[in-house]
Amino acid sequence: MTTTTATPRGFGYRHPRLRLAGLLSAPMAWLVVVYLGSLAALFLTAFWTVDDFTGQLVKTFTMKNFQQVFTNPAYLGSMLRTVSIALLVTLFCLVLALPLAFFMARVARTSWRPLLIAMVLTPLWASYLVKVYAWRAMLQPETGVLAWFLDPLGLSSPGYGYLGIVITLTYLWLPYMILPIYAGLTRLPDSMLDASSDLGAKGGRTFRSVVMPIIFPSIVAGSIFTFSLSLGDYITAQIVGGKVTMLGNIVQTTYVTNLPFAAAVATIPVVIVLLYLLAVRRSGALDNL
Amino acid sequence: MWANRGERILFRDRLPSAVRILNQGVTYAMPEPSVAIRLRGLTRRFGDVVAVNGVDLDVLDGEFLTLLGPSGSGKTTVLRMIAGFERPDDGTIELAGVDVTRVPPYARDVNTVFQDYALFPHMTVQKNIEYGLKVKKVPSAERKARALAALESVRLGAYGDRSPSQLSGGQRQRVALARALVNRPKVLLLDEPLGALDLKLREQMQVELKEIQREVGITFVFVTHDQDEALTMSDRIAVFNEGGIAQLGTPTDVYEHPATAFVAGFVGTSNLLEGVAAEAVLGRPGTWSVRPEKIRVVGVDAVPNDGEHAVRGTVREVVYVGMSTRFVVDLAVGGSLMAVQQNSEMSTDLGHLRGQQVQLVWDARHEYKVAD
Ligand SMILES: Nc1ncnc2c1ncn2[C@@H]1O[C@H](COP(=O)(O)OP(=O)(O)O)[C@@H](O)[C@H]1O
Ligand SMILES: [Mg+2]
């Protein structure tokens, strides 16, 4: 044929699939080898044990580590506490993010949006440790900033512990909830809200029946961030948690002496997040969009 | 608030002041005109832009009224103020004699068909249509029956379970219409509802919309920038220009007797004789409009009849447009006119006339003086 030299030319044009593969090979390799590979190693290790006398890895399959986590009240309590902290943080983030994102996306002037987004993002530029230590200072009983504000009202600072962890994590992960909800709300056409009120719905009804279902995928996206980031955290618990421990702290204290047990503990949040994703999928809330 | 028409009329009767306003300037012997929407001095500014500037308008009960005008002339803003999405800076809005200027949209007995349809993406077609009834707490069985009837009236009876994303543009448009009509509003507002459709479908929907309006007897306020659409569908047309009404009248009025040069140009082709040309041809000063289809193209030696005006010129363009042929003729006295001839002859290729001298002839009764 004489048309083989016709434009467009080049290997990539004639073989779009190969071109795509070429573009994606590096990130795919990273994903498969480094990311999934290390996850697989984690899962595998979780089913091994350590010889109590020699400290050597015993590479035979056993459920012992998981049995221990689920039967030892201390570990079980820590697991339930971690999940409840992650759920509470997600709930608080949602309650705070909804009005903030709504204001940013639909009330404030368009010209203000970049500034408002910058304000939400600024805390992310500061070091994680700096922020947690700042909260340590805020939460300090009697002399902390919160105590200074709350004591005159007859209340006392939450201090270090469960509530301190929840407050600090809520602060840390709030931007991850605000941004997807904000993005979802800006994509919501004005006419959708007008149509709802045109059909007789007041503000509250419109929010429940129109806004919430339409931005639900954004909320799910945000909650995946806040939930999984909270589940895996251990530094915050160390700094503002007082005596309260989370799953991450158990991993931290056991991985040197008993790597397989630490791996088993670390596997739990991964499984919980997977279950959460499955539940969201099953609910069908993401189907229509 | 107003559950049905009967109650609404009672409501009006209970308000003597509204009745008095209704009767202002009207002899009491005349029957009281039934006004569905009354706008007085309606004004809306956006920063420095005056989007709507002191609009006065009475829309009659059961009427199909079109707001026609170029983009940016304030049509949408007027519609949004009637619906309640936009607060006027000045002026009042009455619906069936009741001042609703400060009433929120959800409490107005008005429904809107949006330009982008604004169907809820997370609800099926059926649920979309039921939404308004559900909000008003209509019992489930009645709701379903009414939604189905509404769907059937727009010929989409079998589509209730689809999601809006599975419908074509024309089907979405009809769902939007059904969603509004199912509430049996007193007034239906439509903002360029056919704008997104292709020509064939648009023409079909124009006929359907008009039929539906006749059947349900609801007042329609219809926004468009398409003059053909306005002329075909409307009982009356309000021609908008720069935030005000340039002319209000029946399609025939607006087309045959344009009140201003703007209306003459926007509704139909701007075919104006002005200044020197008007003096020379008509013997009268001012700006005059003659519609292209009223003008005959004849040879230079033809003699016009009594009561006809004639002018010589050179054919600049001959455009064959299927049913007819359009001529643009540069006049010897200055300016140019367009003439349209039906292609009823066997041979209709008139291209050879380009560059030829011709005479344009029309009945003097088809000349209309327009304000500048
Ligand atoms: N929300 C708004 N903010 C600023 N200007 C607006 C807004 N809505 C309309 N306008 C301006 O008001 C004028 C009339 O607009 P509109 O009513 O949409 O005209 P039309 O529907 O006839 O095209 C335009 O100049 C438009 O730019
Ligand atoms: Mg418009």
XYZ file of C-alpha atoms and ligand atoms in Angstrom:
689
model
C 0.000 0.000 0.000
C 1.126 3.488 -0.697
C -0.659 5.093 2.194
C 1.664 3.787 4.912
C 3.655 7.010 4.851
C 0.582 9.173 5.309
C 0.451 11.405 8.348
C 0.111 11.093 11.275
C 3.327 9.151 11.456
C 5.330 7.651 14.254
C 5.210 4.400 16.130
C 2.958 5.724 18.871
C 0.250 6.830 16.478
C 0.075 3.473 14.795
C 0.190 1.513 18.034
C -1.748 3.535 20.612
C -1.878 0.662 23.074
C 1.859 0.144 23.051
C 2.344 3.861 23.455
C 0.088 3.843 26.496
C 1.945 0.871 27.910
C 5.231 2.711 27.376
C 3.947 5.745 29.227
C 2.602 3.730 32.125
C 5.379 1.164 32.539
C 7.451 3.123 35.047
C 4.575 3.988 37.406
C 3.190 0.460 37.003
C 6.538 -1.047 37.942
C 6.664 1.176 40.993
C 3.137 0.237 41.988
C 3.594 -3.504 41.509
C 7.099 -4.024 42.851
C 7.472 -1.472 45.575
C 3.933 -0.879 46.772
C 2.081 -4.171 46.255
C 5.308 -6.113 46.813
C 5.835 -4.673 50.259
C 2.167 -5.231 51.101
C 2.490 -8.870 50.059
C 5.600 -9.229 52.185
C 3.672 -7.756 55.115
C 0.807 -10.233 54.694
C 3.181 -13.157 54.375
C 5.209 -12.197 57.429
C 2.035 -11.899 59.491
C 1.598 -15.680 59.274
C 5.119 -16.503 60.493
C 6.468 -16.551 64.044
C 9.636 -15.895 65.971
C 11.379 -18.556 67.960
C 11.165 -17.450 71.607
C 14.666 -18.706 72.477
C 16.764 -17.968 69.422
C 14.849 -14.915 68.151
C 15.017 -16.406 64.648
C 12.120 -16.149 62.150
C 10.181 -19.392 61.839
C 8.797 -19.408 58.309
C 5.895 -21.812 58.797
C 2.246 -20.815 58.310
C 0.340 -20.171 61.540
C -2.639 -18.084 62.701
C -1.057 -17.628 66.132
C -0.381 -13.890 65.753
C -3.963 -13.106 64.797
C -5.318 -15.348 67.567
C -3.230 -13.387 70.018
C -4.521 -10.027 68.804
C -8.138 -11.119 68.942
C -7.949 -12.897 72.320
C -5.663 -10.691 74.387
C -7.980 -8.051 75.943
C -5.255 -5.399 75.833
C -4.723 -5.810 72.083
C -8.421 -6.235 71.349
C -9.194 -3.069 73.320
C -6.521 -1.180 71.462
C -7.976 -2.318 68.146
C -11.532 -1.270 69.018
C -10.234 2.030 70.397
C -8.293 2.694 67.194
C -11.335 2.000 65.018
C -13.541 4.176 67.223
C -10.977 7.005 67.098
C -10.830 6.763 63.289
C -14.633 6.797 63.055
C -14.951 9.763 65.405
C -12.226 11.698 63.570
C -14.017 11.013 60.273
C -17.334 12.146 61.754
C -15.863 15.343 63.241
C -14.029 16.109 59.999
C -17.274 15.652 58.081
C -19.277 17.877 60.431
C -16.640 20.609 60.211
C -15.872 20.216 56.513
C -19.458 20.327 55.198
C -20.273 23.915 56.230
C -16.736 25.122 55.487
C -16.687 23.596 52.010
C -20.222 24.818 51.385
C -19.196 28.334 52.310
C -16.085 28.172 50.127
C -17.841 26.711 47.109
C -21.245 28.354 47.126
C -21.415 31.368 49.436
C -18.073 33.181 49.235
C -17.294 35.302 46.183
C -15.583 33.403 43.396
C -12.608 35.729 43.595
C -12.025 34.679 47.206
C -11.808 30.983 46.453
C -8.044 30.752 45.797
C -7.375 32.515 49.098
C -9.750 30.226 51.002
C -8.199 27.122 49.447
C -4.748 28.416 50.339
C -5.928 28.868 53.934
C -7.140 25.277 54.043
C -3.911 24.014 52.532
C -1.429 26.080 54.572
C -1.430 23.746 57.596
C -0.395 20.911 55.264
C 2.824 22.728 54.482
C 3.911 22.661 58.139
C 5.682 19.619 59.517
C 3.478 16.963 60.995
C 5.546 16.857 64.173
C 5.416 20.604 64.648
C 1.627 20.513 64.421
C 1.264 17.641 66.867
C 3.636 19.283 69.354
C 1.652 22.491 68.950
C -1.447 20.548 69.958
C 0.465 19.084 72.871
C 0.996 22.630 74.078
C -2.627 23.520 73.392
C -3.968 20.505 75.263
C -1.663 20.746 78.273
C -3.809 20.530 81.413
C -4.041 23.714 83.485
C -1.436 25.739 81.561
C -2.344 24.956 77.936
C -4.169 27.306 75.570
C -7.375 25.259 75.722
C -7.268 25.264 79.510
C -6.759 29.009 79.445
C -9.934 29.409 77.377
C -12.029 26.708 79.034
C -11.187 27.143 82.718
C -13.007 30.487 83.080
C -16.115 28.722 81.707
C -15.907 26.112 84.438
C -14.692 23.498 81.966
C -11.306 21.860 81.903
C -8.974 21.071 79.019
C -9.427 17.562 77.614
C -5.755 17.028 78.390
C -3.782 14.103 77.030
C -5.741 10.967 76.157
C -8.498 9.641 73.925
C -10.184 13.016 73.311
C -6.822 14.719 72.790
C -5.989 12.204 70.052
C -9.362 12.684 68.380
C -9.045 16.487 68.424
C -5.483 16.458 67.106
C -6.194 13.950 64.332
C -9.327 15.865 63.337
C -7.180 18.957 62.983
C -4.521 17.097 61.012
C -6.795 15.426 58.482
C -9.498 18.071 58.084
C -8.082 19.439 54.782
C -8.322 15.960 53.266
C -12.070 16.048 53.925
C -12.639 19.682 52.935
C -10.966 19.499 49.532
C -12.948 16.636 47.926
C -16.234 18.007 49.295
C -15.318 21.468 48.054
C -14.518 20.038 44.612
C -17.817 18.140 44.588
C -19.778 21.252 45.555
C -18.163 23.446 42.905
C -19.171 20.868 40.290
C -22.790 21.028 41.464
C -24.646 23.291 39.006
C -26.535 26.253 40.511
C -29.580 25.219 38.524
C -29.777 21.999 40.582
C -30.382 24.031 43.754
C -32.742 26.393 41.937
C -34.689 23.432 40.542
C -35.146 21.971 44.012
C -36.478 25.184 45.498
C -38.564 25.738 42.373
C -40.230 22.403 43.120
C -41.125 23.548 46.618
C -38.187 22.412 48.746
C -36.740 24.665 51.447
C -33.015 24.808 52.165
C -32.861 21.852 54.543
C -34.811 19.602 52.226
C -32.659 20.590 49.256
C -29.536 19.827 51.273
C -30.764 16.378 52.291
C -32.401 15.293 49.052
C -30.233 16.921 46.415
C -26.893 18.221 47.691
C -25.943 15.322 49.976
C -26.655 12.489 47.500
C -24.839 14.296 44.711
C -21.713 15.029 46.762
C -21.791 11.627 48.504
C -18.907 10.238 46.417
C -16.824 13.243 47.480
C -17.665 12.555 51.118
C -16.650 8.927 50.658
C -13.364 10.021 49.089
C -12.665 12.369 51.996
C -13.649 9.781 54.594
C -11.286 7.223 53.073
C -8.459 9.681 53.710
C -9.461 10.634 57.246
C -10.379 7.089 58.244
C -7.299 5.316 56.921
C -4.855 8.039 57.970
C -6.283 7.879 61.510
C -6.198 4.077 61.630
C -2.484 4.006 60.827
C -1.358 6.844 63.059
C 0.839 6.273 66.117
C 2.878 9.446 66.612
C -0.106 11.545 67.640
C -1.096 8.935 70.212
C 2.456 9.001 71.534
C 2.592 12.767 71.875
C -0.925 13.708 73.013
C -2.364 10.303 73.918
C -1.076 10.001 77.462
C -1.480 6.363 78.408
C -3.835 5.630 75.484
C -2.346 3.421 72.780
C -3.455 2.773 69.205
C -2.678 -0.152 66.908
C 0.261 1.752 65.445
C 1.882 1.986 68.879
C 1.737 -1.791 69.247
C 3.440 -2.197 65.888
C 6.053 0.303 66.955
C 6.858 -1.438 70.222
C 6.865 -5.005 68.889
C 8.430 -4.910 65.435
C 12.018 -5.155 66.678
C 11.452 -8.160 68.893
C 8.595 -9.834 67.043
C 8.300 -8.742 63.434
C 5.589 -11.288 62.464
C 3.315 -10.129 65.299
C 3.834 -6.483 64.302
C 2.969 -7.421 60.726
C -0.231 -9.099 61.870
C -1.233 -5.980 63.827
C -0.387 -3.775 60.836
C -2.500 -5.961 58.567
C -5.634 -5.236 60.569
C -6.110 -1.566 59.499
C -5.514 -2.577 55.885
C -8.266 -5.184 56.117
C -10.607 -2.736 57.859
C -10.118 -0.122 55.109
C -10.728 -2.786 52.461
C -13.938 -3.824 54.222
C -14.972 -0.169 54.377
C -14.397 0.253 50.637
C -16.382 -2.901 49.913
C -19.249 -1.676 52.068
C -19.316 1.652 50.213
C -19.342 -0.170 46.897
C -22.073 -2.529 48.004
C -24.273 0.382 49.132
C -24.557 1.357 45.462
C -24.120 5.012 46.324
C -21.376 5.390 43.739
C -23.237 3.704 40.882
C -25.155 6.594 39.391
C -22.225 8.918 39.022
C -49.633 27.839 49.924
C -52.040 27.894 47.017
C -53.136 24.317 46.657
C -55.339 24.773 43.642
C -56.742 27.323 41.308
C -60.069 27.741 43.074
C -58.411 28.585 46.318
C -56.134 31.036 44.624
C -59.031 32.995 43.176
C -60.673 33.109 46.591
C -57.402 34.348 47.978
C -57.406 37.185 45.513
C -60.994 38.097 46.337
C -60.064 38.402 49.963
C -57.543 41.089 49.074
C -59.462 44.214 48.092
C -56.273 46.205 47.538
C -55.098 43.766 44.901
C -58.424 44.030 43.130
C -58.227 47.780 43.207
C -54.795 47.707 41.600
C -56.092 45.296 38.993
C -58.825 47.717 38.042
C -56.714 50.841 37.895
C -57.112 52.688 34.631
C -59.828 50.347 33.439
C -63.460 51.372 33.107
C -65.547 49.356 35.524
C -67.943 48.289 32.810
C -65.208 46.263 31.155
C -64.635 42.717 32.366
C -61.733 42.534 34.770
C -58.684 41.382 32.802
C -57.312 38.193 34.245
C -53.630 38.859 34.795
C -51.423 35.903 35.737
C -48.208 37.870 36.195
C -47.894 41.598 36.699
C -44.466 43.225 36.628
C -44.115 46.884 37.575
C -40.872 48.849 37.342
C -38.841 45.663 37.645
C -35.137 46.491 37.900
C -32.053 44.407 38.601
C -28.424 45.550 38.589
C -25.268 43.458 38.740
C -22.540 45.871 39.791
C -22.477 48.480 37.046
C -24.544 46.383 34.650
C -28.251 47.170 34.595
C -29.509 43.742 33.548
C -33.196 44.656 33.748
C -34.316 48.259 33.613
C -37.819 49.183 34.777
C -39.825 46.465 33.052
C -43.642 46.766 33.109
C -45.477 43.721 31.807
C -48.853 42.011 32.235
C -48.988 38.354 31.295
C -52.566 37.214 30.811
C -54.065 34.000 32.130
C -53.515 31.026 29.807
C -51.353 33.047 27.459
C -48.181 31.887 25.674
C -45.909 34.889 26.081
C -42.395 34.919 24.682
C -39.509 37.068 25.849
C -37.467 37.502 22.681
C -34.177 39.312 22.516
C -30.465 39.010 21.871
C -28.129 37.399 24.367
C -27.559 39.647 27.389
C -30.770 41.621 26.971
C -32.081 40.565 30.398
C -34.610 37.846 29.509
C -33.206 35.224 31.874
C -32.950 37.729 34.701
C -36.645 38.646 34.315
C -37.577 34.962 34.339
C -35.424 34.291 37.399
C -37.085 37.175 39.226
C -40.545 35.786 38.428
C -39.422 32.379 39.728
C -37.895 34.010 42.812
C -34.256 32.971 42.322
C -33.279 36.598 41.922
C -34.457 39.551 44.041
C -35.307 42.707 42.123
C -33.512 45.874 43.220
C -36.665 47.788 42.405
C -40.234 47.133 41.364
C -42.869 44.537 42.177
C -43.997 41.129 40.979
C -47.593 39.980 41.354
C -48.797 36.462 40.690
C -52.579 36.258 40.289
C -52.895 39.627 41.964
C -50.801 38.765 45.017
C -47.534 40.612 45.589
C -44.818 37.944 45.764
C -41.800 40.238 45.394
C -40.382 38.997 48.723
C -41.746 35.447 48.591
C -39.067 32.712 48.241
C -39.175 30.424 45.172
C -40.451 27.383 47.087
C -43.597 29.268 48.083
C -44.465 30.578 44.594
C -46.989 28.753 42.469
C -44.653 28.802 39.490
C -42.464 26.111 37.954
C -39.426 26.409 35.731
C -37.958 24.400 32.879
C -34.246 25.158 32.994
C -32.015 25.670 30.012
C -29.715 22.839 31.134
C -32.807 20.866 32.315
C -31.312 20.536 35.843
C -32.533 16.962 36.255
C -31.288 15.355 39.469
C -28.612 12.856 38.389
C -29.057 10.564 41.406
C -32.781 10.002 40.851
C -34.572 8.012 38.188
C -36.811 9.818 35.728
C -39.844 8.788 37.795
C -38.269 10.059 41.041
C -37.323 13.319 39.375
C -40.913 13.906 38.371
C -42.274 12.893 41.774
C -39.890 15.205 43.635
C -42.141 18.265 43.707
C -45.155 16.190 44.795
C -43.120 14.422 47.445
C -41.928 17.711 48.880
C -45.571 18.804 49.051
C -46.415 15.541 50.845
C -48.781 14.217 48.180
C -49.609 10.588 49.129
C -47.469 7.968 47.429
C -50.201 6.358 45.302
C -51.443 9.656 43.895
C -47.860 10.773 43.358
C -47.029 7.725 41.294
C -50.205 8.012 39.222
C -49.660 11.691 38.493
C -45.996 11.176 37.621
C -46.909 8.395 35.224
C -49.618 10.515 33.608
C -47.134 13.379 33.216
C -44.585 11.011 31.660
C -47.171 9.722 29.243
C -48.206 13.238 28.289
C -44.639 13.846 27.097
C -44.606 10.403 25.437
C -42.010 8.880 27.771
C -44.297 6.432 29.593
C -41.789 3.580 29.382
C -38.786 5.563 30.601
C -39.638 5.999 34.295
C -36.923 3.674 35.558
C -34.105 5.154 33.495
C -31.527 7.463 34.922
C -31.379 10.928 33.281
C -27.891 10.114 31.987
C -29.416 7.365 29.834
C -31.649 9.777 27.912
C -31.075 11.856 24.797
C -31.232 15.656 24.871
C -34.782 15.753 23.576
C -35.927 13.167 26.107
C -34.306 15.049 28.993
C -36.030 18.188 27.820
C -39.371 16.403 27.975
C -38.634 14.993 31.432
C -37.854 18.523 32.623
C -41.187 19.622 31.186
C -43.056 16.755 32.857
C -41.319 17.454 36.182
C -42.615 21.022 36.069
C -46.101 20.298 34.707
C -46.885 17.512 37.180
C -47.178 20.173 39.911
C -49.974 21.859 37.940
C -48.507 25.310 38.424
C -50.407 28.460 37.550
C -47.465 29.627 35.460
C -44.715 27.737 33.670
C -41.425 29.497 32.968
C -39.184 28.143 30.211
C -35.658 29.450 29.639
C -34.515 28.599 26.110
C -35.673 25.011 26.651
C -35.055 24.043 23.040
C -31.680 25.737 22.745
C -29.650 22.542 23.070
C -31.618 20.540 20.500
C -30.828 20.116 16.817
C -33.011 21.867 14.249
C -35.356 18.967 13.382
C -36.030 18.093 16.993
C -36.413 21.750 17.885
C -39.116 22.274 15.272
C -40.919 19.142 16.420
C -40.729 20.248 20.064
C -42.035 23.714 19.170
C -45.224 22.138 17.870
C -45.469 19.742 20.822
C -44.898 22.449 23.423
C -47.580 24.596 21.887
C -50.015 21.655 21.866
C -49.257 20.825 25.490
C -49.768 24.447 26.463
C -53.169 24.497 24.757
C -54.193 21.258 26.452
C -53.214 22.174 30.004
C -54.229 25.836 29.686
C -51.314 26.982 31.829
C -49.723 30.392 31.309
C -46.345 29.942 29.583
C -43.557 32.497 29.750
C -41.012 31.354 27.220
C -37.534 32.794 26.710
C -35.743 32.550 23.383
C -33.341 34.448 21.165
C -34.712 32.684 18.071
C -37.194 34.906 16.211
C -38.717 32.035 14.200
C -39.416 30.131 17.400
C -41.024 33.221 18.923
C -43.152 33.922 15.853
C -44.395 30.319 15.552
C -45.282 29.633 19.157
C -46.385 32.814 20.875
C -49.690 34.499 21.527
C -47.709 37.640 22.293
C -44.049 38.554 22.101
C -42.120 40.961 24.316
C -39.033 42.014 22.381
C -36.177 42.760 24.799
C -33.305 45.091 24.187
C -30.734 46.228 26.764
C -32.822 45.286 29.774
C -36.094 46.839 28.600
C -39.074 45.899 26.461
C -38.681 47.431 22.983
C -42.090 46.221 21.821
C -44.949 44.110 23.120
C -47.465 42.639 20.712
C -48.771 39.679 18.755
C -46.340 37.979 16.332
C -48.076 39.770 13.443
C -47.764 43.139 15.199
C -44.121 42.689 15.974
C -43.237 41.366 12.553
C -45.378 43.607 10.379
C -45.267 46.778 12.459
C -41.931 46.847 14.232
C -41.949 49.758 16.650
C -38.247 50.536 16.470
C -35.338 49.977 14.122
C -34.006 47.483 16.642
C -37.187 45.385 16.511
C -37.299 45.604 12.720
C -33.748 44.289 12.620
C -34.031 41.650 15.290
C -37.388 40.203 14.283
C -36.869 39.429 10.626
C -34.307 41.083 8.393
C -33.378 44.659 8.907
C -34.758 46.184 5.689
C -34.649 49.901 6.284
C -34.947 52.941 4.110
C -33.530 55.921 5.908
C -32.370 59.471 5.435
C -31.730 60.516 1.833
C -32.966 57.222 0.399
C -36.302 57.546 2.201
C -36.735 61.109 0.967
C -35.873 60.118 -2.595
C -38.023 56.982 -2.837
C -40.944 57.711 -0.535
C -40.827 61.486 -0.536
C -40.958 61.393 3.265
C -38.225 61.740 5.882
C -37.565 59.249 8.706
C -36.727 55.584 8.949
C -39.004 53.131 7.187
C -39.154 49.357 7.151
C -40.344 47.074 4.338
C -40.302 43.290 4.846
C -38.284 41.462 2.133
C -41.154 39.187 1.076
C -43.295 42.241 0.279
C -40.836 43.424 -2.341
C -40.995 42.258 -5.985
C -37.917 42.191 -8.208
C -38.828 43.358 -11.739
C -37.067 44.615 -14.853
C -36.026 48.274 -15.109
C -38.720 49.121 -17.666
C -41.660 47.697 -15.699
C -44.167 50.329 -14.650
C -45.333 50.236 -11.023
C -49.078 50.191 -10.324
C -50.960 52.877 -8.491
C -50.103 52.948 -4.791
C -46.776 51.220 -5.309
C -43.299 52.530 -4.715
C -40.338 51.570 -6.904
C -36.599 52.010 -6.675
C -33.745 51.087 -8.997
C -30.620 49.269 -8.018
C -27.914 46.743 -8.850
C -28.222 43.122 -7.709
C -25.295 42.469 -5.386
C -26.203 38.930 -4.306
C -28.547 36.126 -5.296
C -28.903 33.372 -2.702
C -30.871 30.232 -3.422
C -32.466 28.999 -0.169
C -34.640 26.094 -1.341
C -38.208 27.365 -1.166
C -37.202 30.897 -2.067
C -34.446 33.075 -3.477
C -32.983 36.052 -1.642
C -31.764 39.155 -3.470
C -29.624 41.880 -1.985
C -29.921 45.005 -4.080
C -27.726 48.099 -3.759
C -29.990 51.083 -4.372
C -29.081 53.836 -6.790
C -30.105 56.367 -4.099
C -27.859 54.747 -1.472
C -28.365 51.934 1.015
C -29.545 48.462 0.160
C -32.691 46.335 0.472
C -33.332 42.633 0.595
C -36.113 41.010 -1.426
C -37.346 37.420 -1.171
C -39.126 35.646 -4.042
C -40.891 32.298 -3.841
C -39.361 29.754 -6.203
C -42.664 28.813 -7.807
C -41.364 28.936 -11.390
C -39.948 25.854 -13.100
C -36.494 27.317 -13.559
C -35.361 28.939 -10.363
C -31.690 29.478 -10.999
C -31.628 33.252 -10.954
C -27.863 33.553 -10.503
C -27.534 35.321 -13.850
C -29.222 38.372 -12.309
C -26.122 39.133 -10.226
C -24.714 42.510 -11.319
C -27.856 43.347 -13.318
C -29.933 46.504 -13.006
C -33.360 45.786 -11.557
C -36.314 47.592 -10.083
C -37.746 46.867 -6.623
C -41.482 47.391 -6.262
C -43.762 47.218 -3.241
C -47.190 48.309 -2.104
C -46.897 51.545 -0.116
C -49.138 50.038 2.569
C -46.301 47.698 3.531
C -44.053 50.560 4.593
C -43.830 51.127 8.329
C -42.244 54.046 10.055
C -39.997 52.925 12.868
C -38.536 54.935 15.740
C -34.727 55.088 15.712
N -25.347 36.605 38.217
C -24.925 37.605 37.433
N -23.834 38.322 37.782
C -23.403 39.354 37.014
N -23.973 39.745 35.882
C -25.062 39.081 35.462
C -25.580 37.980 36.217
N -26.678 37.498 35.564
C -26.817 38.263 34.462
N -25.858 39.204 34.394
C -25.715 40.235 33.344
O -26.973 40.803 33.119
C -27.213 40.983 31.748
C -28.479 40.263 31.323
O -28.270 38.881 31.437
P -29.380 37.794 31.121
O -30.613 38.118 31.882
O -28.785 36.448 31.367
O -29.623 38.008 29.569
P -30.292 37.025 28.499
O -30.976 35.911 29.197
O -31.212 37.912 27.727
O -29.164 36.553 27.650
C -25.972 40.503 31.028
O -25.170 41.615 30.752
C -25.305 39.618 32.023
O -23.924 39.631 31.848
Mg -30.545 33.789 28.956
